Amino acid sequence: MANIDFSAEIRALRATYDSIERVSDVDALKEDIAELSERAGEPDLWDDPSAAQKITSKLSHKQSELERLNKLASRIDDLEVLVELGQDEDDADSMGEAAAELESIKKALKELEVVTLLSGEYDEREAVVSIRAGAGGVDAADFAEMLMRMYLRWAERHGYPTTVMDTSYAEEAGLKSATFEVKAPYAFGTLSVEAGTHRLVRISPFDNQGRRQTSFAAVEVIPLIEQTDSIEIPDNEIRVDVFRSSGPGGQSVNTTDSAVRLTHIPTGTVVSMQNEKSQLQNRAAAMRVLQSRLLLLKKEEEDAEKKALAGDVKASWGDQMRSYVLNPYQMVKDLRTEHEVGNTSAVFDGEIDDFIDAGIRWRTDNRNAAKS
């Protein structure tokens, strides 16, 4: 504590906060809150429950964003007072408390600073995450299940609601594929840096000879469609198949053909849903995800056209974006950002914020480099 220059540290906190406040455009944020509050107070608001839900959810998010900014400003002010009192009274306990609060505020500012980098067209959206086992047989299926648990634990740590929409179990262990929603503002912008090919290296628990096995899993992240998005899909472009949903190891968990598979014929995009009880609910959920995928596909095509006009800009993610090595040493390393962690258990338990933050900064740097 004696080595901490609190005056310099607090000045640095204020400078970081001021830059975040400018990027956040507090005046515009207050105007949005006032407008949304007025719409939320209209007597016929709930005549359209879906639209009402969108308005109240957006209002709640904007209010939370402003409250978060105001609370951080107050914490910096309170820290300054605490330091002055501790120094005046030579109170070691107060200075210890100030040191802990300094680190806590730094962390909160870092998290908020990363959010300000999420400025993509769909970054504010909720996310649909799909995980698919790749090469590696049963180890790949097990790895896919490990990744799904990792992301669900990450969401749980942050208090983000999730809904598992579809799970296709492998015969021996693990998952062939799984799809789930993360229902939080900026979930897409945050998790989209996790999209790509993940690689696991370990002694296979499924190999009788205890050999080291390399396996792969693919992660896809798309923004959740909103009713205001203009994605119309003609009925004659969709093939609908119904089937009976099943559980792990091929067990039957449903006695009716309630699961639904939608195929978009022009693009070959396939979406299946089986976690709702009725065929109607599964079809509606599948259609929403199909629309989301086609929306993103449309944007990617538009971006490709823009890149072609601007010239070849190389900022690709590569075939493998992260390696999880459990043998002969333990290390999780992101191959884009070079960020690495030795505590593999913590990572698989959802402690991936530092990887996500590094990924968002890496992506922002690449976008800025492409523009210059």
mmCIF file of C-alpha atoms in Angstrom:
data_model
loop_
_atom_site.group_PDB
_atom_site.id
_atom_site.type_symbol
_atom_site.label_atom_id
_atom_site.label_comp_id
_atom_site.label_asym_id
_atom_site.label_seq_id
_atom_site.Cartn_x
_atom_site.Cartn_y
_atom_site.Cartn_z
ATOM 1 C CA MET A 1 0.000 0.000 0.000
ATOM 2 C CA ALA A 2 2.864 2.348 0.790
ATOM 3 C CA ASN A 3 3.958 2.070 -2.827
ATOM 4 C CA ILE A 4 0.589 3.091 -4.262
ATOM 5 C CA ASP A 5 0.465 6.660 -5.558
ATOM 6 C CA PHE A 6 -3.266 7.139 -4.977
ATOM 7 C CA SER A 7 -3.317 10.643 -6.460
ATOM 8 C CA ALA A 8 -1.894 9.398 -9.757
ATOM 9 C CA GLU A 9 -4.106 6.309 -9.716
ATOM 10 C CA ILE A 10 -7.282 8.329 -9.147
ATOM 11 C CA ARG A 11 -6.317 10.766 -11.929
ATOM 12 C CA ALA A 12 -5.888 7.780 -14.238
ATOM 13 C CA LEU A 13 -9.289 6.400 -13.189
ATOM 14 C CA ARG A 14 -10.962 9.721 -13.958
ATOM 15 C CA ALA A 15 -9.243 9.966 -17.356
ATOM 16 C CA THR A 16 -10.405 6.450 -18.286
ATOM 17 C CA TYR A 17 -13.923 7.178 -17.018
ATOM 18 C CA ASP A 18 -14.097 10.450 -18.996
ATOM 19 C CA SER A 19 -13.131 8.674 -22.231
ATOM 20 C CA ILE A 20 -15.760 5.977 -21.616
ATOM 21 C CA GLU A 21 -18.380 8.620 -20.855
ATOM 22 C CA ARG A 22 -17.619 10.434 -24.119
ATOM 23 C CA VAL A 23 -17.883 7.247 -26.171
ATOM 24 C CA SER A 24 -21.094 6.259 -24.353
ATOM 25 C CA ASP A 25 -22.657 9.652 -25.256
ATOM 26 C CA VAL A 26 -24.503 10.168 -21.957
ATOM 27 C CA ASP A 27 -26.706 12.963 -23.355
ATOM 28 C CA ALA A 28 -27.986 10.688 -26.130
ATOM 29 C CA LEU A 29 -28.450 7.903 -23.585
ATOM 30 C CA LYS A 30 -30.635 10.162 -21.419
ATOM 31 C CA GLU A 31 -32.680 11.194 -24.472
ATOM 32 C CA ASP A 32 -33.232 7.533 -25.382
ATOM 33 C CA ILE A 33 -34.371 6.770 -21.824
ATOM 34 C CA ALA A 34 -36.817 9.685 -21.863
ATOM 35 C CA GLU A 35 -38.262 8.600 -25.221
ATOM 36 C CA LEU A 36 -38.548 4.933 -24.221
ATOM 37 C CA SER A 37 -40.084 5.872 -20.854
ATOM 38 C CA GLU A 38 -42.743 7.874 -22.670
ATOM 39 C CA ARG A 39 -43.513 4.941 -24.991
ATOM 40 C CA ALA A 40 -43.544 2.522 -22.047
ATOM 41 C CA GLY A 41 -46.130 4.694 -20.326
ATOM 42 C CA GLU A 42 -48.617 4.641 -23.221
ATOM 43 C CA PRO A 43 -51.928 3.014 -22.192
ATOM 44 C CA ASP A 44 -52.114 0.736 -25.255
ATOM 45 C CA LEU A 45 -48.524 -0.501 -24.842
ATOM 46 C CA TRP A 46 -49.464 -4.105 -24.039
ATOM 47 C CA ASP A 47 -51.946 -4.413 -26.910
ATOM 48 C CA ASP A 48 -48.925 -5.818 -28.730
ATOM 49 C CA PRO A 49 -47.086 -7.873 -26.045
ATOM 50 C CA SER A 50 -44.091 -8.650 -28.259
ATOM 51 C CA ALA A 51 -43.463 -4.994 -29.130
ATOM 52 C CA ALA A 52 -44.059 -3.993 -25.510
ATOM 53 C CA GLN A 53 -41.489 -6.494 -24.339
ATOM 54 C CA LYS A 54 -38.935 -5.042 -26.751
ATOM 55 C CA ILE A 55 -39.563 -1.498 -25.510
ATOM 56 C CA THR A 56 -39.430 -2.350 -21.796
ATOM 57 C CA SER A 57 -36.338 -4.524 -22.285
ATOM 58 C CA LYS A 58 -34.536 -1.772 -24.200
ATOM 59 C CA LEU A 59 -35.534 0.794 -21.561
ATOM 60 C CA SER A 60 -34.250 -1.439 -18.765
ATOM 61 C CA HIS A 61 -30.939 -1.922 -20.611
ATOM 62 C CA LYS A 62 -30.465 1.819 -21.222
ATOM 63 C CA GLN A 63 -31.321 2.627 -17.598
ATOM 64 C CA SER A 64 -28.843 -0.004 -16.372
ATOM 65 C CA GLU A 65 -26.159 1.430 -18.658
ATOM 66 C CA LEU A 66 -26.659 4.946 -17.272
ATOM 67 C CA GLU A 67 -26.839 3.671 -13.698
ATOM 68 C CA ARG A 68 -23.601 1.751 -14.205
ATOM 69 C CA LEU A 69 -21.848 4.916 -15.409
ATOM 70 C CA ASN A 70 -23.228 7.024 -12.545
ATOM 71 C CA LYS A 71 -22.309 4.390 -9.968
ATOM 72 C CA LEU A 72 -18.716 4.213 -11.216
ATOM 73 C CA ALA A 73 -18.371 7.997 -11.050
ATOM 74 C CA SER A 74 -19.644 7.918 -7.445
ATOM 75 C CA ARG A 75 -17.233 5.106 -6.541
ATOM 76 C CA ILE A 76 -14.272 7.126 -7.813
ATOM 77 C CA ASP A 77 -15.427 10.143 -5.741
ATOM 78 C CA ASP A 78 -15.897 7.943 -2.662
ATOM 79 C CA LEU A 79 -12.450 6.399 -3.156
ATOM 80 C CA GLU A 80 -10.869 9.848 -3.180
ATOM 81 C CA VAL A 81 -12.620 10.730 0.092
ATOM 82 C CA LEU A 82 -11.605 7.408 1.662
ATOM 83 C CA VAL A 83 -7.953 7.971 0.724
ATOM 84 C CA GLU A 84 -7.970 11.518 2.153
ATOM 85 C CA LEU A 85 -9.477 10.318 5.444
ATOM 86 C CA GLY A 86 -7.100 7.367 5.668
ATOM 87 C CA GLN A 87 -4.063 9.549 5.032
ATOM 88 C CA ASP A 88 -5.189 12.305 7.436
ATOM 89 C CA GLU A 89 -5.793 9.823 10.261
ATOM 90 C CA ASP A 90 -2.939 7.464 9.306
ATOM 91 C CA ASP A 91 -5.517 4.640 9.284
ATOM 92 C CA ALA A 92 -4.021 1.442 7.852
ATOM 93 C CA ASP A 93 -7.423 -0.270 7.642
ATOM 94 C CA SER A 94 -8.885 2.554 5.546
ATOM 95 C CA MET A 95 -5.866 2.520 3.237
ATOM 96 C CA GLY A 96 -6.171 -1.241 2.848
ATOM 97 C CA GLU A 97 -9.832 -0.814 1.955
ATOM 98 C CA ALA A 98 -8.871 1.937 -0.511
ATOM 99 C CA ALA A 99 -6.310 -0.325 -2.202
ATOM 100 C CA ALA A 100 -8.916 -3.083 -2.644
ATOM 101 C CA GLU A 101 -11.504 -0.629 -3.981
ATOM 102 C CA LEU A 102 -8.937 0.829 -6.401
ATOM 103 C CA GLU A 103 -8.420 -2.609 -7.976
ATOM 104 C CA SER A 104 -12.162 -3.256 -8.066
ATOM 105 C CA ILE A 105 -12.848 0.050 -9.862
ATOM 106 C CA LYS A 106 -10.038 -0.663 -12.347
ATOM 107 C CA LYS A 107 -11.652 -3.989 -13.195
ATOM 108 C CA ALA A 108 -15.125 -2.411 -13.569
ATOM 109 C CA LEU A 109 -13.723 0.315 -15.851
ATOM 110 C CA LYS A 110 -11.926 -2.282 -17.955
ATOM 111 C CA GLU A 111 -15.183 -4.229 -18.436
ATOM 112 C CA LEU A 112 -17.061 -1.048 -19.338
ATOM 113 C CA GLU A 113 -14.291 0.047 -21.696
ATOM 114 C CA VAL A 114 -14.588 -3.239 -23.597
ATOM 115 C CA VAL A 115 -18.362 -2.724 -24.007
ATOM 116 C CA THR A 116 -17.691 0.645 -25.657
ATOM 117 C CA LEU A 117 -15.738 -1.241 -28.365
ATOM 118 C CA LEU A 118 -18.889 -3.141 -29.359
ATOM 119 C CA SER A 119 -20.115 -0.890 -32.133
ATOM 120 C CA GLY A 120 -21.007 -3.420 -34.842
ATOM 121 C CA GLU A 121 -24.427 -3.352 -36.485
ATOM 122 C CA TYR A 122 -25.763 -6.289 -34.439
ATOM 123 C CA ASP A 123 -23.475 -6.134 -31.399
ATOM 124 C CA GLU A 124 -26.279 -5.025 -29.069
ATOM 125 C CA ARG A 125 -28.338 -8.134 -29.864
ATOM 126 C CA GLU A 126 -28.889 -11.261 -27.854
ATOM 127 C CA ALA A 127 -26.977 -14.246 -29.198
ATOM 128 C CA VAL A 128 -27.625 -17.730 -30.538
ATOM 129 C CA VAL A 129 -24.619 -20.002 -30.008
ATOM 130 C CA SER A 130 -24.184 -23.293 -31.862
ATOM 131 C CA ILE A 131 -21.454 -25.813 -31.090
ATOM 132 C CA ARG A 132 -20.640 -28.703 -33.410
ATOM 133 C CA ALA A 133 -18.227 -31.596 -32.891
ATOM 134 C CA GLY A 134 -15.549 -31.765 -35.586
ATOM 135 C CA ALA A 135 -12.706 -34.187 -36.323
ATOM 136 C CA GLY A 136 -11.722 -36.468 -33.464
ATOM 137 C CA GLY A 137 -14.562 -38.941 -33.033
ATOM 138 C CA VAL A 138 -15.932 -39.436 -29.539
ATOM 139 C CA ASP A 139 -13.305 -37.057 -28.083
ATOM 140 C CA ALA A 140 -14.616 -34.282 -30.341
ATOM 141 C CA ALA A 141 -18.188 -34.970 -29.192
ATOM 142 C CA ASP A 142 -17.044 -34.847 -25.561
ATOM 143 C CA PHE A 143 -15.132 -31.611 -26.289
ATOM 144 C CA ALA A 144 -18.280 -30.063 -27.791
ATOM 145 C CA GLU A 145 -20.123 -30.822 -24.551
ATOM 146 C CA MET A 146 -17.248 -29.338 -22.511
ATOM 147 C CA LEU A 147 -17.438 -26.120 -24.556
ATOM 148 C CA MET A 148 -21.198 -25.906 -24.142
ATOM 149 C CA ARG A 149 -20.845 -26.228 -20.367
ATOM 150 C CA MET A 150 -18.075 -23.586 -20.424
ATOM 151 C CA TYR A 151 -20.277 -21.019 -22.144
ATOM 152 C CA LEU A 152 -23.332 -21.814 -20.018
ATOM 153 C CA ARG A 153 -21.219 -21.426 -16.857
ATOM 154 C CA TRP A 154 -19.852 -18.129 -18.203
ATOM 155 C CA ALA A 155 -23.405 -16.873 -18.733
ATOM 156 C CA GLU A 156 -24.429 -18.099 -15.279
ATOM 157 C CA ARG A 157 -21.505 -16.239 -13.673
ATOM 158 C CA HIS A 158 -22.764 -13.012 -15.265
ATOM 159 C CA GLY A 159 -26.417 -13.644 -14.468
ATOM 160 C CA TYR A 160 -27.352 -13.945 -18.155
ATOM 161 C CA PRO A 161 -30.424 -16.149 -18.806
ATOM 162 C CA THR A 162 -29.891 -18.964 -21.308
ATOM 163 C CA THR A 163 -32.221 -21.324 -23.127
ATOM 164 C CA VAL A 164 -31.006 -24.568 -24.667
ATOM 165 C CA MET A 165 -32.866 -24.868 -27.965
ATOM 166 C CA ASP A 166 -31.483 -28.052 -29.484
ATOM 167 C CA THR A 167 -29.137 -30.871 -28.503
ATOM 168 C CA SER A 168 -28.069 -33.731 -30.738
ATOM 169 C CA TYR A 169 -26.310 -36.362 -28.625
ATOM 170 C CA ALA A 170 -23.486 -38.559 -29.880
ATOM 171 C CA GLU A 171 -23.820 -42.324 -29.577
ATOM 172 C CA GLU A 172 -21.037 -42.998 -27.045
ATOM 173 C CA ALA A 173 -20.609 -39.678 -25.201
ATOM 174 C CA GLY A 174 -20.909 -35.948 -25.676
ATOM 175 C CA LEU A 175 -22.736 -33.950 -28.322
ATOM 176 C CA LYS A 176 -22.852 -33.960 -32.090
ATOM 177 C CA SER A 177 -24.222 -30.420 -31.884
ATOM 178 C CA ALA A 178 -26.084 -28.037 -29.605
ATOM 179 C CA THR A 179 -27.748 -24.639 -29.921
ATOM 180 C CA PHE A 180 -28.642 -22.222 -27.115
ATOM 181 C CA GLU A 181 -29.674 -18.595 -26.654
ATOM 182 C CA VAL A 182 -27.894 -16.105 -24.395
ATOM 183 C CA LYS A 183 -30.460 -13.478 -23.428
ATOM 184 C CA ALA A 184 -28.455 -10.407 -22.518
ATOM 185 C CA PRO A 185 -27.739 -7.048 -24.186
ATOM 186 C CA TYR A 186 -24.530 -7.145 -26.232
ATOM 187 C CA ALA A 187 -24.388 -10.951 -25.975
ATOM 188 C CA PHE A 188 -23.747 -11.204 -29.718
ATOM 189 C CA GLY A 189 -21.035 -8.549 -29.805
ATOM 190 C CA THR A 190 -19.369 -10.120 -26.787
ATOM 191 C CA LEU A 191 -19.558 -13.787 -27.761
ATOM 192 C CA SER A 192 -18.999 -13.337 -31.492
ATOM 193 C CA VAL A 193 -15.229 -13.284 -30.839
ATOM 194 C CA GLU A 194 -15.598 -16.898 -29.668
ATOM 195 C CA ALA A 195 -16.702 -18.039 -33.125
ATOM 196 C CA GLY A 196 -14.276 -20.334 -34.905
ATOM 197 C CA THR A 197 -12.504 -23.664 -34.543
ATOM 198 C CA HIS A 198 -11.422 -24.759 -31.070
ATOM 199 C CA ARG A 199 -8.810 -27.504 -30.561
ATOM 200 C CA LEU A 200 -8.373 -29.859 -27.599
ATOM 201 C CA VAL A 201 -5.220 -31.894 -26.894
ATOM 202 C CA ARG A 202 -5.367 -34.446 -24.052
ATOM 203 C CA ILE A 203 -4.949 -38.074 -23.045
ATOM 204 C CA SER A 204 -8.189 -39.533 -24.347
ATOM 205 C CA PRO A 205 -10.437 -40.979 -21.606
ATOM 206 C CA PHE A 206 -11.990 -43.086 -24.376
ATOM 207 C CA ASP A 207 -8.735 -44.683 -25.565
ATOM 208 C CA ASN A 208 -7.855 -47.970 -23.818
ATOM 209 C CA GLN A 209 -4.172 -47.420 -24.584
ATOM 210 C CA GLY A 210 -4.145 -43.929 -23.015
ATOM 211 C CA ARG A 211 -2.882 -42.169 -26.116
ATOM 212 C CA ARG A 212 -2.901 -38.420 -26.621
ATOM 213 C CA GLN A 213 -5.751 -37.304 -28.860
ATOM 214 C CA THR A 214 -6.343 -34.051 -30.752
ATOM 215 C CA SER A 215 -9.956 -33.160 -31.417
ATOM 216 C CA PHE A 216 -11.848 -30.180 -32.786
ATOM 217 C CA ALA A 217 -15.153 -28.386 -32.282
ATOM 218 C CA ALA A 218 -16.685 -25.469 -34.149
ATOM 219 C CA VAL A 219 -18.456 -22.563 -32.447
ATOM 220 C CA GLU A 220 -20.921 -20.390 -34.368
ATOM 221 C CA VAL A 221 -22.448 -17.201 -32.915
ATOM 222 C CA ILE A 222 -25.280 -15.314 -34.615
ATOM 223 C CA PRO A 223 -27.399 -12.327 -33.524
ATOM 224 C CA LEU A 224 -30.978 -13.081 -32.535
ATOM 225 C CA ILE A 225 -33.506 -11.907 -35.090
ATOM 226 C CA GLU A 226 -35.911 -9.095 -34.183
ATOM 227 C CA GLN A 227 -39.355 -8.506 -35.615
ATOM 228 C CA THR A 228 -38.157 -5.260 -37.179
ATOM 229 C CA ASP A 229 -35.571 -7.108 -39.299
ATOM 230 C CA SER A 230 -36.645 -7.522 -42.905
ATOM 231 C CA ILE A 231 -35.954 -11.178 -43.583
ATOM 232 C CA GLU A 232 -38.808 -12.778 -45.465
ATOM 233 C CA ILE A 233 -38.472 -16.440 -46.435
ATOM 234 C CA PRO A 234 -40.985 -17.747 -49.011
ATOM 235 C CA ASP A 235 -42.620 -21.034 -47.991
ATOM 236 C CA ASN A 236 -41.446 -22.728 -51.184
ATOM 237 C CA GLU A 237 -37.801 -22.137 -50.147
ATOM 238 C CA ILE A 238 -38.180 -24.146 -46.934
ATOM 239 C CA ARG A 239 -38.349 -27.920 -46.487
ATOM 240 C CA VAL A 240 -39.863 -29.007 -43.175
ATOM 241 C CA ASP A 241 -39.074 -32.391 -41.613
ATOM 242 C CA VAL A 242 -40.488 -33.625 -38.313
ATOM 243 C CA PHE A 243 -38.964 -36.335 -36.171
ATOM 244 C CA ARG A 244 -38.954 -37.752 -32.664
ATOM 245 C CA SER A 245 -36.534 -36.038 -30.256
ATOM 246 C CA SER A 246 -34.059 -38.205 -28.388
ATOM 247 C CA GLY A 247 -31.754 -38.052 -25.380
ATOM 248 C CA PRO A 248 -28.195 -39.173 -24.614
ATOM 249 C CA GLY A 249 -27.160 -42.468 -26.126
ATOM 250 C CA GLY A 250 -30.117 -42.431 -28.507
ATOM 251 C CA GLN A 251 -32.737 -42.819 -25.768
ATOM 252 C CA SER A 252 -36.215 -41.736 -26.749
ATOM 253 C CA VAL A 253 -37.425 -38.830 -24.659
ATOM 254 C CA ASN A 254 -40.546 -38.054 -26.642
ATOM 255 C CA THR A 255 -43.311 -40.292 -27.906
ATOM 256 C CA THR A 256 -44.500 -37.839 -30.576
ATOM 257 C CA ASP A 257 -42.871 -36.342 -33.668
ATOM 258 C CA SER A 258 -42.473 -32.901 -32.078
ATOM 259 C CA ALA A 259 -38.912 -32.112 -33.182
ATOM 260 C CA VAL A 260 -38.594 -29.965 -36.316
ATOM 261 C CA ARG A 261 -35.851 -29.586 -38.924
ATOM 262 C CA LEU A 262 -35.995 -26.666 -41.364
ATOM 263 C CA THR A 263 -33.856 -26.613 -44.512
ATOM 264 C CA HIS A 264 -33.460 -23.387 -46.482
ATOM 265 C CA ILE A 265 -33.207 -24.858 -49.975
ATOM 266 C CA PRO A 266 -31.371 -21.988 -51.777
ATOM 267 C CA THR A 267 -28.501 -21.817 -49.228
ATOM 268 C CA GLY A 268 -28.608 -25.321 -47.761
ATOM 269 C CA THR A 269 -28.863 -23.843 -44.243
ATOM 270 C CA VAL A 270 -30.308 -26.383 -41.793
ATOM 271 C CA VAL A 271 -31.794 -25.649 -38.370
ATOM 272 C CA SER A 272 -33.319 -28.215 -36.018
ATOM 273 C CA MET A 273 -35.174 -27.696 -32.737
ATOM 274 C CA GLN A 274 -36.421 -30.317 -30.311
ATOM 275 C CA ASN A 275 -36.402 -28.857 -26.806
ATOM 276 C CA GLU A 276 -39.933 -27.452 -26.792
ATOM 277 C CA LYS A 277 -42.844 -29.796 -26.086
ATOM 278 C CA SER A 278 -44.908 -29.023 -29.169
ATOM 279 C CA GLN A 279 -44.103 -29.176 -32.861
ATOM 280 C CA LEU A 280 -45.540 -25.658 -33.269
ATOM 281 C CA GLN A 281 -43.174 -24.199 -30.654
ATOM 282 C CA ASN A 282 -40.172 -25.990 -32.129
ATOM 283 C CA ARG A 283 -41.052 -24.768 -35.613
ATOM 284 C CA ALA A 284 -41.359 -21.151 -34.397
ATOM 285 C CA ALA A 285 -38.010 -21.355 -32.581
ATOM 286 C CA ALA A 286 -36.325 -22.971 -35.592
ATOM 287 C CA MET A 287 -37.714 -20.299 -37.919
ATOM 288 C CA ARG A 288 -36.343 -17.533 -35.708
ATOM 289 C CA VAL A 289 -32.843 -19.058 -35.729
ATOM 290 C CA LEU A 290 -33.043 -19.687 -39.489
ATOM 291 C CA GLN A 291 -33.950 -16.037 -40.042
ATOM 292 C CA SER A 292 -31.027 -14.995 -37.810
ATOM 293 C CA ARG A 293 -28.584 -17.119 -39.798
ATOM 294 C CA LEU A 294 -29.850 -15.801 -43.122
ATOM 295 C CA LEU A 295 -29.661 -12.238 -41.797
ATOM 296 C CA LEU A 296 -26.016 -12.744 -40.886
ATOM 297 C CA LEU A 297 -25.343 -14.483 -44.212
ATOM 298 C CA LYS A 298 -26.829 -11.504 -46.036
ATOM 299 C CA LYS A 299 -24.600 -9.110 -44.073
ATOM 300 C CA GLU A 300 -21.509 -11.247 -44.749
ATOM 301 C CA GLU A 301 -22.269 -11.160 -48.477
ATOM 302 C CA GLU A 302 -22.645 -7.377 -48.353
ATOM 303 C CA ASP A 303 -19.375 -7.055 -46.396
ATOM 304 C CA ALA A 304 -17.624 -9.286 -48.940
ATOM 305 C CA GLU A 305 -18.788 -7.009 -51.739
ATOM 306 C CA LYS A 306 -17.497 -3.965 -49.840
ATOM 307 C CA LYS A 307 -14.141 -5.657 -49.233
ATOM 308 C CA ALA A 308 -13.873 -6.520 -52.919
ATOM 309 C CA LEU A 309 -14.396 -2.860 -53.784
ATOM 310 C CA ALA A 310 -11.900 -1.729 -51.122
ATOM 311 C CA GLY A 311 -9.244 -4.285 -52.072
ATOM 312 C CA ASP A 312 -7.994 -7.392 -50.334
ATOM 313 C CA VAL A 313 -7.773 -6.805 -46.568
ATOM 314 C CA LYS A 314 -6.462 -9.816 -44.673
ATOM 315 C CA ALA A 315 -7.886 -10.004 -41.159
ATOM 316 C CA SER A 316 -9.022 -13.605 -41.056
ATOM 317 C CA TRP A 317 -9.568 -15.642 -37.912
ATOM 318 C CA GLY A 318 -7.680 -18.669 -39.217
ATOM 319 C CA ASP A 319 -8.693 -22.306 -38.989
ATOM 320 C CA GLN A 320 -7.955 -22.637 -35.277
ATOM 321 C CA MET A 321 -8.562 -19.718 -32.989
ATOM 322 C CA ARG A 322 -7.885 -21.351 -29.612
ATOM 323 C CA SER A 323 -6.053 -24.408 -28.266
ATOM 324 C CA TYR A 324 -6.878 -26.186 -25.019
ATOM 325 C CA VAL A 325 -3.910 -28.383 -24.067
ATOM 326 C CA LEU A 326 -4.318 -30.741 -21.085
ATOM 327 C CA ASN A 327 -1.307 -32.977 -21.843
ATOM 328 C CA PRO A 328 1.725 -32.947 -21.739
ATOM 329 C CA TYR A 329 1.238 -29.562 -20.018
ATOM 330 C CA GLN A 330 -1.835 -27.486 -19.163
ATOM 331 C CA MET A 331 -2.472 -24.337 -21.162
ATOM 332 C CA VAL A 332 -5.318 -22.578 -22.925
ATOM 333 C CA LYS A 333 -3.997 -20.196 -25.570
ATOM 334 C CA ASP A 334 -5.780 -17.938 -28.032
ATOM 335 C CA LEU A 335 -3.868 -18.093 -31.292
ATOM 336 C CA ARG A 336 -5.052 -14.650 -32.442
ATOM 337 C CA THR A 337 -4.398 -12.549 -29.358
ATOM 338 C CA GLU A 338 -1.639 -14.700 -27.781
ATOM 339 C CA HIS A 339 -3.533 -14.520 -24.480
ATOM 340 C CA GLU A 340 -2.925 -17.684 -22.463
ATOM 341 C CA VAL A 341 -3.909 -19.181 -19.116
ATOM 342 C CA GLY A 342 -2.451 -22.156 -17.261
ATOM 343 C CA ASN A 343 -5.540 -22.882 -15.145
ATOM 344 C CA THR A 344 -7.468 -25.002 -17.645
ATOM 345 C CA SER A 345 -10.043 -26.122 -15.054
ATOM 346 C CA ALA A 346 -11.069 -22.515 -14.389
ATOM 347 C CA VAL A 347 -11.436 -21.852 -18.132
ATOM 348 C CA PHE A 348 -13.672 -24.880 -18.643
ATOM 349 C CA ASP A 349 -15.676 -23.680 -15.621
ATOM 350 C CA GLY A 350 -16.529 -20.458 -17.442
ATOM 351 C CA GLU A 351 -13.687 -18.088 -16.516
ATOM 352 C CA ILE A 352 -13.176 -16.793 -20.048
ATOM 353 C CA ASP A 353 -13.681 -13.029 -19.629
ATOM 354 C CA ASP A 354 -10.003 -12.243 -20.241
ATOM 355 C CA PHE A 355 -10.078 -14.262 -23.484
ATOM 356 C CA ILE A 356 -13.231 -12.446 -24.600
ATOM 357 C CA ASP A 357 -11.836 -9.008 -23.684
ATOM 358 C CA ALA A 358 -8.602 -9.715 -25.539
ATOM 359 C CA GLY A 359 -10.581 -10.960 -28.539
ATOM 360 C CA ILE A 360 -12.734 -7.825 -28.668
ATOM 361 C CA ARG A 361 -9.657 -5.578 -28.521
ATOM 362 C CA TRP A 362 -7.935 -7.708 -31.188
ATOM 363 C CA ARG A 363 -10.958 -7.437 -33.467
ATOM 364 C CA THR A 364 -11.206 -3.664 -32.954
ATOM 365 C CA ASP A 365 -7.511 -3.222 -33.790
ATOM 366 C CA ASN A 366 -7.955 -5.274 -36.972
ATOM 367 C CA ARG A 367 -11.019 -3.289 -38.013
ATOM 368 C CA ASN A 368 -9.203 -0.005 -37.429
ATOM 369 C CA ALA A 369 -6.181 -1.263 -39.373
ATOM 370 C CA ALA A 370 -8.451 -2.270 -42.260
ATOM 371 C CA LYS A 371 -9.978 1.232 -42.363
ATOM 372 C CA SER A 372 -6.646 3.053 -42.367
#
